Short mmCIF file of C-alpha atoms and ligand atoms in Angstrom, two decimals:
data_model
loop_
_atom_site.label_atom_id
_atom_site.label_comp_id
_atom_site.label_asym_id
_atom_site.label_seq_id
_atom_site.Cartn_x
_atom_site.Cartn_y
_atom_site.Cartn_z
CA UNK A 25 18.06 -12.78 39.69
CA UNK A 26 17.03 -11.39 36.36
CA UNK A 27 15.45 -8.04 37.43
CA UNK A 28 18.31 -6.21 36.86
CA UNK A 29 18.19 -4.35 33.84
CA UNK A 30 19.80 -5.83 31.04
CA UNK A 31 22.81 -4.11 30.39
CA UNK A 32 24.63 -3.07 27.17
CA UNK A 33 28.17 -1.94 26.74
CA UNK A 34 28.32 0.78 24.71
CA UNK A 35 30.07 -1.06 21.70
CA UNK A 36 27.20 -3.24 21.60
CA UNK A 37 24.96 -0.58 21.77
CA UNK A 38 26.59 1.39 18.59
CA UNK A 39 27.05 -1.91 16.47
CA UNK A 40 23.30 -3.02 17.48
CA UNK A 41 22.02 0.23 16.39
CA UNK A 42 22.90 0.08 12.91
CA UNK A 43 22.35 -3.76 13.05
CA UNK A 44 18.90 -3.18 13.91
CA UNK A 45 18.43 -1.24 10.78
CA UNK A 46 19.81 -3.27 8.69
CA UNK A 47 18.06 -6.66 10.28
CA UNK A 48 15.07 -5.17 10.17
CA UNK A 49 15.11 -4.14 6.24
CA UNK A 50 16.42 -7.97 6.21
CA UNK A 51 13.20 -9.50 7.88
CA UNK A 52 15.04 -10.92 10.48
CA UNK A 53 14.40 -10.22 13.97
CA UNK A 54 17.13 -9.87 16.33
CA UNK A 55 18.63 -12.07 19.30
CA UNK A 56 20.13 -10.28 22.18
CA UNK A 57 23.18 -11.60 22.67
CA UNK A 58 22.39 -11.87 26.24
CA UNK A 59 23.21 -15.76 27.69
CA UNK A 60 19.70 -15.59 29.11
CA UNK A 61 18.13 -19.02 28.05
CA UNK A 62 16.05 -18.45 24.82
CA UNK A 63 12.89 -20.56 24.07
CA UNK A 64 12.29 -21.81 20.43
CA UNK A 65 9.70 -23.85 19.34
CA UNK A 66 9.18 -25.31 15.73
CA UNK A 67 5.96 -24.48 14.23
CA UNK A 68 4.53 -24.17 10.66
CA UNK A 69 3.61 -21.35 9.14
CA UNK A 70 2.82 -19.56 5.97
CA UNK A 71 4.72 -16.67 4.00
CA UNK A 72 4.23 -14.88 0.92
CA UNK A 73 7.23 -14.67 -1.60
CA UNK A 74 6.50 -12.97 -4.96
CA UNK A 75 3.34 -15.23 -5.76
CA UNK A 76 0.66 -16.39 -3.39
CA UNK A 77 1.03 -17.48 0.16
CA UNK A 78 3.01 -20.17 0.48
CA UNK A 79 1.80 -22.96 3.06
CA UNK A 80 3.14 -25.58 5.29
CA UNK A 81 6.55 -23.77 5.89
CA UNK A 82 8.82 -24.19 9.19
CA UNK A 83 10.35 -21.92 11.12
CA UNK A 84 10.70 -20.74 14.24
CA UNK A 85 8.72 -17.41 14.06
CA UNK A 86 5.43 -16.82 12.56
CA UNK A 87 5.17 -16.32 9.08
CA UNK A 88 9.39 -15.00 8.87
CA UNK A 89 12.39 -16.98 8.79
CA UNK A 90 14.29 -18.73 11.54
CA UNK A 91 15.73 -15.78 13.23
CA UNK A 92 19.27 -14.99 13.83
CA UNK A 93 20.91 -16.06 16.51
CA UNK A 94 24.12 -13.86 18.26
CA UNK A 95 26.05 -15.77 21.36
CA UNK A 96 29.70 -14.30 22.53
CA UNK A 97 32.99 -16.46 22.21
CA UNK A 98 33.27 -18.28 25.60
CA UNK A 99 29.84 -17.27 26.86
CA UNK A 100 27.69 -19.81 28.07
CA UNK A 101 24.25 -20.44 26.33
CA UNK A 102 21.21 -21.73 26.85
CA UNK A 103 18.47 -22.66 23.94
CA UNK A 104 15.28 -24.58 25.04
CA UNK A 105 13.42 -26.19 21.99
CA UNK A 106 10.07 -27.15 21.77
CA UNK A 107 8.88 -29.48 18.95
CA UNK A 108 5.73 -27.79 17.84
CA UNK A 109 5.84 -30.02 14.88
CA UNK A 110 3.73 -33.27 14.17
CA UNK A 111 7.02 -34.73 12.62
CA UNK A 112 10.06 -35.41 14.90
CA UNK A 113 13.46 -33.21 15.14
CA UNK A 114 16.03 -32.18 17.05
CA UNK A 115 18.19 -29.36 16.77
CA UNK A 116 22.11 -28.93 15.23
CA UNK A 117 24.54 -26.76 15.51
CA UNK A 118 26.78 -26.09 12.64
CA UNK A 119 30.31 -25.72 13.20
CA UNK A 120 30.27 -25.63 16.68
CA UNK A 121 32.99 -27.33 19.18
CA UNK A 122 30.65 -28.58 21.24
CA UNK A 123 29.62 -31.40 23.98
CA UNK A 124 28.69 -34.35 22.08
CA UNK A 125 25.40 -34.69 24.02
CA UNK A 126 24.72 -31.06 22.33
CA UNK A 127 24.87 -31.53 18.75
CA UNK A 128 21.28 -32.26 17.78
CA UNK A 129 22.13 -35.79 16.00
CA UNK A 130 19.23 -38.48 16.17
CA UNK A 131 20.29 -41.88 17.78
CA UNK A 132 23.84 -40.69 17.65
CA UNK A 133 23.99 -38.12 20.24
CA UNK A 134 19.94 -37.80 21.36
CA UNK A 135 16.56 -39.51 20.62
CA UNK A 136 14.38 -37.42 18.21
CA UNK A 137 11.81 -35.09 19.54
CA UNK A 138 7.99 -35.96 19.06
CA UNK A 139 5.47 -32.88 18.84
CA UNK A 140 5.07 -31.53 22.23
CA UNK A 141 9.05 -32.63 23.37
CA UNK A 142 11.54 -30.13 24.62
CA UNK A 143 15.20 -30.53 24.91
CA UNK A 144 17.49 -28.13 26.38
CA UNK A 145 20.71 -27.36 23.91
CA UNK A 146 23.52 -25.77 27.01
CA UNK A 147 26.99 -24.89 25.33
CA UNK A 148 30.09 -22.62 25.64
CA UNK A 149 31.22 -21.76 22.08
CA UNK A 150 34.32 -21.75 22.02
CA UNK A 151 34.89 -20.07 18.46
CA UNK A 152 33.87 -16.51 17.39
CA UNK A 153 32.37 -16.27 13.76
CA UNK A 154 29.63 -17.35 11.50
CA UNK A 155 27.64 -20.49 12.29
CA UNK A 156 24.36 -21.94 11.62
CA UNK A 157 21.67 -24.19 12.71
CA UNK A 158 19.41 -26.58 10.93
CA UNK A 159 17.40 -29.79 12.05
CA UNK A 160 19.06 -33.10 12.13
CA UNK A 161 15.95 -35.20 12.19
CA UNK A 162 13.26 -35.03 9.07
CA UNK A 163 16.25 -32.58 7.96
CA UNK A 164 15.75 -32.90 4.12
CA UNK A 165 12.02 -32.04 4.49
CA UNK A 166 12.08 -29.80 7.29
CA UNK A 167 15.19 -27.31 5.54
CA UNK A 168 13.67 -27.37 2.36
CA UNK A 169 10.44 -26.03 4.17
CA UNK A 170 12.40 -23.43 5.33
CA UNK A 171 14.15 -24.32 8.80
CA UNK A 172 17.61 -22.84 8.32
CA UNK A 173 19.12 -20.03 10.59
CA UNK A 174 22.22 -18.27 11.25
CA UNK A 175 24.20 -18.45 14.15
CA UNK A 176 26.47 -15.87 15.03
CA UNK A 177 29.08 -15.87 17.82
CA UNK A 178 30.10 -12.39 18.60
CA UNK A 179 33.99 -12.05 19.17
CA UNK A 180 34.93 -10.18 22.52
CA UNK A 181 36.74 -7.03 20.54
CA UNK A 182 34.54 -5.08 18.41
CA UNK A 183 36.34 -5.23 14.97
CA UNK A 184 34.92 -1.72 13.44
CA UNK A 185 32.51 -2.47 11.37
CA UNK A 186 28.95 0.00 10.52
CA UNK A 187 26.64 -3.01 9.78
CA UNK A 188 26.75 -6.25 10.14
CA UNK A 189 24.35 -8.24 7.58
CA UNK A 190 23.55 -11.74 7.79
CA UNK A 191 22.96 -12.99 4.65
CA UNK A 192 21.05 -16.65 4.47
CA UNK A 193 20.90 -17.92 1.04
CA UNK A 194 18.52 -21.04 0.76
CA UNK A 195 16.37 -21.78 -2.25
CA UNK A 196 12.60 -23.01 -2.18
CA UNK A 197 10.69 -25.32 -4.61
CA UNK A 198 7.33 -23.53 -5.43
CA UNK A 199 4.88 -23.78 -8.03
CA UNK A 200 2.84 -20.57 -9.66
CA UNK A 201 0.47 -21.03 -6.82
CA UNK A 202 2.91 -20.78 -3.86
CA UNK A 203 3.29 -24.25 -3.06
CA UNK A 204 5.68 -26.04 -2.18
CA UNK A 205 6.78 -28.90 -4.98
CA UNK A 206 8.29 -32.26 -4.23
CA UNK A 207 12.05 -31.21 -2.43
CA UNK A 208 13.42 -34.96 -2.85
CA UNK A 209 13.62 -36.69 -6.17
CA UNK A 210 15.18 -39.83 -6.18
CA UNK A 211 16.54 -38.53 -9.90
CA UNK A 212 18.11 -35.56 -8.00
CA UNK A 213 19.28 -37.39 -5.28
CA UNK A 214 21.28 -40.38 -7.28
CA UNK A 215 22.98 -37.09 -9.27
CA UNK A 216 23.71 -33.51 -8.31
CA UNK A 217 20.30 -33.23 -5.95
CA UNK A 218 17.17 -31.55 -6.41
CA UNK A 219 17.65 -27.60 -7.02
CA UNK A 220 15.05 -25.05 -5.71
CA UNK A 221 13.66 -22.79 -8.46
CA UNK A 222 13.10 -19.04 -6.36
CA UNK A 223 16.26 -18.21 -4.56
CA UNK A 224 16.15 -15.82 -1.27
CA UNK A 225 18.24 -14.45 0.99
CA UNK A 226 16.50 -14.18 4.44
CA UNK A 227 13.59 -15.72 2.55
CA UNK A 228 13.35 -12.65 -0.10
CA UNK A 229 13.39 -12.57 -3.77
CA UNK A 230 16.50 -10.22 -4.43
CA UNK A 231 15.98 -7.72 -1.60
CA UNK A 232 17.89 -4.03 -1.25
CA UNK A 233 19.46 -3.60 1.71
CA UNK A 234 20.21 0.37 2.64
CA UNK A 235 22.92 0.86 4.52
CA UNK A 236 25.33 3.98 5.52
CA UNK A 237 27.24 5.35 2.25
CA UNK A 238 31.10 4.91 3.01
CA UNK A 239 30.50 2.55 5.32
CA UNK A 240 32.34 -0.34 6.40
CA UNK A 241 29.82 -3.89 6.30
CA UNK A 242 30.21 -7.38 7.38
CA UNK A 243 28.42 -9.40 4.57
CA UNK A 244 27.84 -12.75 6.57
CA UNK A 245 26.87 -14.86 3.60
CA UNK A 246 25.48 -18.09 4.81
CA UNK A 247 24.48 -21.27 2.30
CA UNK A 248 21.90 -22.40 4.27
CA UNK A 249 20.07 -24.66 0.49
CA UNK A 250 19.98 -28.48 0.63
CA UNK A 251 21.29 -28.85 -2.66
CA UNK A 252 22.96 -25.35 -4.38
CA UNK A 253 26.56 -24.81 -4.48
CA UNK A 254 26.78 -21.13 -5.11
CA UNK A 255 29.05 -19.34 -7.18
CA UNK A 256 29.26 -15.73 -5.66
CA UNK A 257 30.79 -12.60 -6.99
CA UNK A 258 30.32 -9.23 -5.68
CA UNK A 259 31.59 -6.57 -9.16
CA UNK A 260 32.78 -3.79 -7.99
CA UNK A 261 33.16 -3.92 -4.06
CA UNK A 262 36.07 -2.87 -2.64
CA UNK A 263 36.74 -5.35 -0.17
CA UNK A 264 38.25 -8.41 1.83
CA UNK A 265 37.66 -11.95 2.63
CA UNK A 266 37.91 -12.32 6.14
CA UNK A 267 36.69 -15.72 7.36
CA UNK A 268 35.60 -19.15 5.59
CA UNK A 269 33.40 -21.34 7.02
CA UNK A 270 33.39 -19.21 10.76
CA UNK A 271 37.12 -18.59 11.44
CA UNK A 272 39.51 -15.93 10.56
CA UNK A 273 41.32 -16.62 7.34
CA UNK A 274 44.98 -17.25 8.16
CA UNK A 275 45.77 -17.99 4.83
CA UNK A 276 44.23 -14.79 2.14
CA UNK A 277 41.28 -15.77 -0.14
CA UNK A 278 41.31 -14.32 -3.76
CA UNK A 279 38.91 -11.71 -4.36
CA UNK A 280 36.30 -13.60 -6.25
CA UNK A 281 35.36 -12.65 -10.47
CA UNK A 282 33.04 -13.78 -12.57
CA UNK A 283 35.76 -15.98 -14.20
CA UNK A 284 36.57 -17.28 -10.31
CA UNK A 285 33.77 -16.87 -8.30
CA UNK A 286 33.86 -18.43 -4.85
CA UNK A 287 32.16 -21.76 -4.53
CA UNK A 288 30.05 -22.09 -1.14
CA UNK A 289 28.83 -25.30 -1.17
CA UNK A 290 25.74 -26.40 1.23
CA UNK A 291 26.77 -25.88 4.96
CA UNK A 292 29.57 -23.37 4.38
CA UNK A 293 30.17 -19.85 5.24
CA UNK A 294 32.25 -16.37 3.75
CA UNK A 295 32.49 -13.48 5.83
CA UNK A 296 33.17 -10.27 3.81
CA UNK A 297 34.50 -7.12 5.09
CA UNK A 298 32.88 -4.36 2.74
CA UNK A 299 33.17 -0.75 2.13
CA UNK A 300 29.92 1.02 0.63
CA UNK A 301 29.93 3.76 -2.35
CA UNK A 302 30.35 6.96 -1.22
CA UNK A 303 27.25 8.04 -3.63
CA UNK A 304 24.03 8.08 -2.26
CA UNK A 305 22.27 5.07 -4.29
CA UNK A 306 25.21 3.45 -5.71
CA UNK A 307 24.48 -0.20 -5.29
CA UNK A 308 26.69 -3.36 -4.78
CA UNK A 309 25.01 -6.34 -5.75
CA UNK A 310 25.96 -10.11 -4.11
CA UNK A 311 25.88 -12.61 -7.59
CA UNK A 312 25.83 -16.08 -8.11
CA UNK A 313 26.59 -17.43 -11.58
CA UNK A 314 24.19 -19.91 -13.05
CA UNK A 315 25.39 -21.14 -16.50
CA UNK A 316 28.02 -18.22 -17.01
CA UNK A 317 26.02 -16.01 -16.06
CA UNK A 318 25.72 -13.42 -12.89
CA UNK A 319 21.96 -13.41 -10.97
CA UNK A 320 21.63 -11.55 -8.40
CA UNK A 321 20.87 -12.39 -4.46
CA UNK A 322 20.81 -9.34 -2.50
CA UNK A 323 22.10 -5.72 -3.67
CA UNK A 324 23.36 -2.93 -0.69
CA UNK A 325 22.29 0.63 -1.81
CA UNK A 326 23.94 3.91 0.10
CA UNK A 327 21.94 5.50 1.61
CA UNK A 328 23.09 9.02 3.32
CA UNK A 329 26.02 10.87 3.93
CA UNK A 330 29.29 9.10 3.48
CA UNK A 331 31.14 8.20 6.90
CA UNK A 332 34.10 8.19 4.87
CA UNK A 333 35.18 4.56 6.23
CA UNK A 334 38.61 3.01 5.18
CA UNK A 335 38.62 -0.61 4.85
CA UNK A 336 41.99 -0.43 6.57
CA UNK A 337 40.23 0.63 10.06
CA UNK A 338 38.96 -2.48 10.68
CA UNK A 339 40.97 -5.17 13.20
CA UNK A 340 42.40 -7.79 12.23
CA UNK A 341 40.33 -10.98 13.97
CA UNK A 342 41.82 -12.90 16.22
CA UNK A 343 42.53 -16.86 15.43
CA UNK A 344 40.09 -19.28 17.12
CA UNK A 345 41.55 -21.61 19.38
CA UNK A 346 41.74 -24.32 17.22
CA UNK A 347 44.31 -26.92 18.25
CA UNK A 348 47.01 -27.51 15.34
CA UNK A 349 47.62 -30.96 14.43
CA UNK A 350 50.87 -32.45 14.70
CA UNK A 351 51.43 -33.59 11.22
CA UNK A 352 54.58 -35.26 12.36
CA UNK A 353 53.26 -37.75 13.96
CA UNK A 354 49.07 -37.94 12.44
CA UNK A 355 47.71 -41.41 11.26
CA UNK A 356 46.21 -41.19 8.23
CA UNK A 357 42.89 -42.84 7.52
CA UNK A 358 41.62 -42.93 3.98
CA UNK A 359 37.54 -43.08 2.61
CA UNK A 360 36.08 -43.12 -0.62
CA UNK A 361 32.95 -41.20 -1.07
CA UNK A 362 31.22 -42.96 -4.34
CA UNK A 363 28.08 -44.83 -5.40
CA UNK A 364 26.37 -48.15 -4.28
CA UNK A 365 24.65 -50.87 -6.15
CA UNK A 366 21.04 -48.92 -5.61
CA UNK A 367 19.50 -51.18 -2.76
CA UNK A 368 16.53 -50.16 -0.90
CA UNK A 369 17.52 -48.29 2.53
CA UNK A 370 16.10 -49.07 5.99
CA UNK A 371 13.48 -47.26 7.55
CA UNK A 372 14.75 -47.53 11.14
CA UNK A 373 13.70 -44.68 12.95
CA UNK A 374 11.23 -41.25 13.07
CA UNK A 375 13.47 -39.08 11.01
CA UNK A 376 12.55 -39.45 7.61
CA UNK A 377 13.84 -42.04 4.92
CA UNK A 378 13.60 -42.32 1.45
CA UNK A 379 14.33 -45.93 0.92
CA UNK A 380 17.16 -45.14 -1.14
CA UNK A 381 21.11 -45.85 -0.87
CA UNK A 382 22.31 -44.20 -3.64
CA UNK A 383 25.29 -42.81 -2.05
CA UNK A 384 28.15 -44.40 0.19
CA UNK A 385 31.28 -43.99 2.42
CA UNK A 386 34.08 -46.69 2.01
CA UNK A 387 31.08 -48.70 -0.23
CA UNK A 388 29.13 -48.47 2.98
CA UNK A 389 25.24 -46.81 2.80
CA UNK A 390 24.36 -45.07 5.69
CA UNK A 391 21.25 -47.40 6.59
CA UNK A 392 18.45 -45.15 7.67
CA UNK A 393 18.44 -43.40 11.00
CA UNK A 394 19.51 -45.17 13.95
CA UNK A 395 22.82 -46.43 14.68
CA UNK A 396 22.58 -49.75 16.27
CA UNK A 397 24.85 -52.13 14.49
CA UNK A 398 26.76 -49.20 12.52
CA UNK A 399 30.61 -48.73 13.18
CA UNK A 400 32.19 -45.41 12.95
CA UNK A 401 33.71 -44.44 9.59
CA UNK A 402 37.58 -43.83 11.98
CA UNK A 403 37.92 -44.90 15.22
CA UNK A 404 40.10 -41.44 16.91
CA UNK A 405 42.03 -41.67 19.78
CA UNK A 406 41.26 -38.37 21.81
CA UNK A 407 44.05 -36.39 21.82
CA UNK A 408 45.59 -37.71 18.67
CA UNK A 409 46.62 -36.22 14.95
CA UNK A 410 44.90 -37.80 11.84
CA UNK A 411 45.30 -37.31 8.51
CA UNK A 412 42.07 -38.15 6.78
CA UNK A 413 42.25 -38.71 2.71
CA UNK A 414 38.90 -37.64 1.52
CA UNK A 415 38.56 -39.40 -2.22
CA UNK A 416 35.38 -38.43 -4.33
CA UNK A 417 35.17 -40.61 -6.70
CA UNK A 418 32.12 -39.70 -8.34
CA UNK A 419 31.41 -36.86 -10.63
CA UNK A 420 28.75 -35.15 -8.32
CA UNK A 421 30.36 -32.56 -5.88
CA UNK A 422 30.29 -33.79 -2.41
CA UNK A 423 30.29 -30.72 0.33
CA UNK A 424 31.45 -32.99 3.10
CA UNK A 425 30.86 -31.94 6.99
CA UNK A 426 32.26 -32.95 10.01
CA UNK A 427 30.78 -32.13 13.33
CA UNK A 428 32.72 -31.51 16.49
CA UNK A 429 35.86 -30.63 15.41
CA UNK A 430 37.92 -27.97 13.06
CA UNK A 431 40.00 -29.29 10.08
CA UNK A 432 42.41 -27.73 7.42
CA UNK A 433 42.60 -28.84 4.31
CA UNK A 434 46.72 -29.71 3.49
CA UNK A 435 46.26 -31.05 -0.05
CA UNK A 436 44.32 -31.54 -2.99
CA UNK A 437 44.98 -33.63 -6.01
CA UNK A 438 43.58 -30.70 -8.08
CA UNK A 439 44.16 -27.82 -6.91
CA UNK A 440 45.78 -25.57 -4.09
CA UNK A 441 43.59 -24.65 -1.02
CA UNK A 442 44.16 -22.24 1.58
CA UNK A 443 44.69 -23.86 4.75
CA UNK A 444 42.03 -22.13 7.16
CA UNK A 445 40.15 -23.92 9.42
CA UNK A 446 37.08 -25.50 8.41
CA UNK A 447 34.20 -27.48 9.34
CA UNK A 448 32.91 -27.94 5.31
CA UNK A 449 35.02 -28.89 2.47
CA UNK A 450 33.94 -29.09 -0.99
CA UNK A 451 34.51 -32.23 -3.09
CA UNK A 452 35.24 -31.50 -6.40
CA UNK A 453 34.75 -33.95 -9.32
CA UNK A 454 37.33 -37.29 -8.30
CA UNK A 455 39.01 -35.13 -6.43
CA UNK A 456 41.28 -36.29 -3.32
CA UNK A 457 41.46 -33.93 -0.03
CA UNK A 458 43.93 -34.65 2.51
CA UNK A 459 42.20 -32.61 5.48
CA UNK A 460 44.25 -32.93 9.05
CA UNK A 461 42.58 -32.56 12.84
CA UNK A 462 43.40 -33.00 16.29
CA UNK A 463 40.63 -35.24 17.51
CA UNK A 464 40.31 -33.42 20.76
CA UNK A 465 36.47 -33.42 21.13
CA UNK A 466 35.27 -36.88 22.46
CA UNK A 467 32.12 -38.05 21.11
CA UNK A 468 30.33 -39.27 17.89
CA UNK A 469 30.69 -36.89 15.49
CA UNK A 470 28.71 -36.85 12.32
CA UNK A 471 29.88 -37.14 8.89
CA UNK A 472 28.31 -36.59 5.69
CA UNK A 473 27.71 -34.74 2.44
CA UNK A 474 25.94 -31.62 3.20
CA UNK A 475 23.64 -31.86 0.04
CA UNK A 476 20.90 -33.41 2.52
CA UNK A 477 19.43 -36.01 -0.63
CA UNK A 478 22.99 -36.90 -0.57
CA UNK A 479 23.21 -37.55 2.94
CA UNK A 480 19.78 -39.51 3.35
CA UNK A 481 20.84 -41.82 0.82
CA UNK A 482 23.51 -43.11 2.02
CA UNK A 483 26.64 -40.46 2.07
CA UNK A 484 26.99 -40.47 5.87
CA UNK A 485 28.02 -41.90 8.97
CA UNK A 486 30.08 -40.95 12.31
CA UNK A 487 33.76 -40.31 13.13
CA UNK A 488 34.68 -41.51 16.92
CA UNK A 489 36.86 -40.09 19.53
CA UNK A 490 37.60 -42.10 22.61
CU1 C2O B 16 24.95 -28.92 9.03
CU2 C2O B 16 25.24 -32.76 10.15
O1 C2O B 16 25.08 -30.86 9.58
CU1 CU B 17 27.16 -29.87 11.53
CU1 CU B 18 27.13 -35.31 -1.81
#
């Protein structure tokens, strides 16, 4: 069935070209975008940032990050993972509409995978745009060892653009030697959460990415890091924001400055349409502010004659097909994200407790892995509108996720947010964030803070449909 040659349309021929290029300056191999049923196995391995080799990483490629992954809107696709691991895992999706059975949660929606165990992920996303996938089993040690990747669902009409760039930011914890230092501290985890100390994109220290003078680039910038919510500025690009957290923006975005940067917390996603320099060398340089102050992630030189691109060229992308809530008639369901009396957690499962429950929804620690015995956070009827009232009411920020579903944001007691379609929404400081949904995915859905210490001490739990 498969000995016909695999064929390419011509658009995908043109955009993989300069893709290519630019992937392979990134380190990151490329996925055909072919539905043919890809095999991935977990594995350790070793790489060498800017000291010496650093050992015991994961990934799912020898000694390079978890590649990138490209699927088409509405395709169907097939990923069969093997846990080459001696720890357990299992495999999530990130801000995909899935089947419940397909979402990679331990005890919730699968058992974990033990070394040697394959499971086979099948699933029709339904949404174009930036995604990602990460383990949801041994997920604070197995991310901070480097298991992140990018997920990208191609939309069916090319939108113009010269390069596309993935751009997976993720921090690592290493000592002078190369190795890796202790990724959970129960200090970090009760507070803000443990940050890395070398920051990457695609596992490199600042790289330089050449691409076409003039030309028009989609920066996919990805915050793949456990803990880090990044503060990004780009000086001096001409350009657009064109999707948050995988879909089209419906609402603009403000071009970020170093006085407003854009927050990406853990989890979440900014697409960027670009235009190069025309100069040959001219640089753009992706920042994040630390302290006031701009350090850089990743710079884009031009390189070659300038195609003379005009950011007004591109198209517009379409919407996802998201269903709208009906605000008329949504419930609304409130929860408190806060503290708990420290008790010790449970350790209920293969995926990798602490022993902490620092962290809690509706005064409620999450109590270790499995689920028997835990009620949902909101009980959804399938079909129906909700209103849920997000309340922070600690001083930490609290990127919180939902699985399964799209939400917009419709009010905030701090501040005005754009109402785009999310799956990630950052908690500020006591702040209160009406988000609305159709629940009109059946299943357990996860739901917790995306800074992972966060999460596995406590600051999680499920959302029902039925
Ligand atoms: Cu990206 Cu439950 O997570
Ligand atoms: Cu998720
Ligand atoms: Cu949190």
């Amino acid at each position: 069935m498969n000995d016909t040659p695999r064929r390419f349309s011509r658009r995908r021929f043109l955009a993989g070209s300069a893709s290519v290029a630019a992937l392979a300056t990134a380190g990151l191999p490329l996925q055909a975008v072919e539905s043919e049923p890809l095999d991935l196995v977990t594995r350790q391995t070793s790489y060498a940032f800017d000291r010496p080799v650093t050992e015991g990483l994961v990934s799912l490629i020898d000694n390079a990050p978890p590649p990138v992954i490209r699927m088409r809107q509405a395709a169907p696709f097939v990923v069969n993972l093997t846990n080459g691991l001696s720890d357990y895992t299992t495999m999530h999706w990130h801000g995909i509409r899935l089947a419940n059975a397909m979402d990679g949660v331990p005890y919730l929606t699968q058992f974990p995978l033990a070394e040697g165990d394959s499971f086979r992920y099948a699933f029709t996303p339904p949404d174009a745009g930036t995604y990602w996938y990460h383990p949801h089993c041994m997920t604070m040690s197995q991310m901070a060892h480097g298991l992140t990747g990018i997920l990208i669902v191609e939309e069916p009409d090319d939108p113009g653009f010269d390069t596309d760039l993935p751009i997976n930011l993720k921090d690592f914890r290493l000592d002078d030697d190369g190795q890796l230092l202790p990724f959970f501290t129960p200090r970090g985890a009760a507070r803000a959460g443990t940050l890395g100390n070398v920051r990457t994109a695609n596992w490199q220290i600042d790289p330089v990415h050449e691409l076409p003078a003039g030309g028009l680039v989609r920066l996919r910038i990805v915050a793949t890091d456990t803990t880090r919510v990044y503060k990004l500025v780009l000086p001096d690009a001409p350009g657009t924001i064109i999707a948050w957290d995988g879909h089209p923006v419906d609402e603009p975005i403000a071009w970020p400055s170093e006085e407003s940067p854009m927050w990406l917390g853990p989890g979440q996603r900014v697409d960027v349409a670009l235009r190069m320099p025309d100069d040959e060398g001219s640089e753009l340089t992706l920042q994040t502010m630390i302290a006031n102050r701009p350090n850089s992630l990743a710079r884009l030189r031009s390189v070659g004659p300038s195609l003379k691109r005009d950011l007004a060229e591109l198209k517009p992308l379409a919407r996802n097909p998201v269903a709208e809530p009906d605000l008329a008639s949504a419930e609304t369901r409130e929860m408190v994200f806060g503290w708990t009396p420290e008790g010790d957690g449970e350790d209920n499962g293969f995926c990798g407790n602490y022993g902490y429950s620092f962290w809690s929804i509706d005064r409620q620690p999450w109590p270790g892995d499995a689920v028997e015995g835990v009620g949902p956070v909101a009980d959804l009827t399938l079909g129906k509108s909700y209103v849920l009232r997000l309340r922070n009411e600690s001083p930490n920020l609290h990127p919180i996720h939902l699985h399964g579903l799209a939400f917009v944001p419709i009010q905030s007691n701090q501040r005005q947010l754009p109402r785009n379609w999310t799956d990630t929404i950052l908690l500020l400081k006591n702040e209160t964030i009406d988000i609305a949904l159709k629940a009109d995915n059946l299943g357990d859905w996860a739901f917790h803070c995306h800074v992972i210490e966060h999460q596995k001490t406590g600051l999680a739990g499920y959302i029902r449909v039925s």
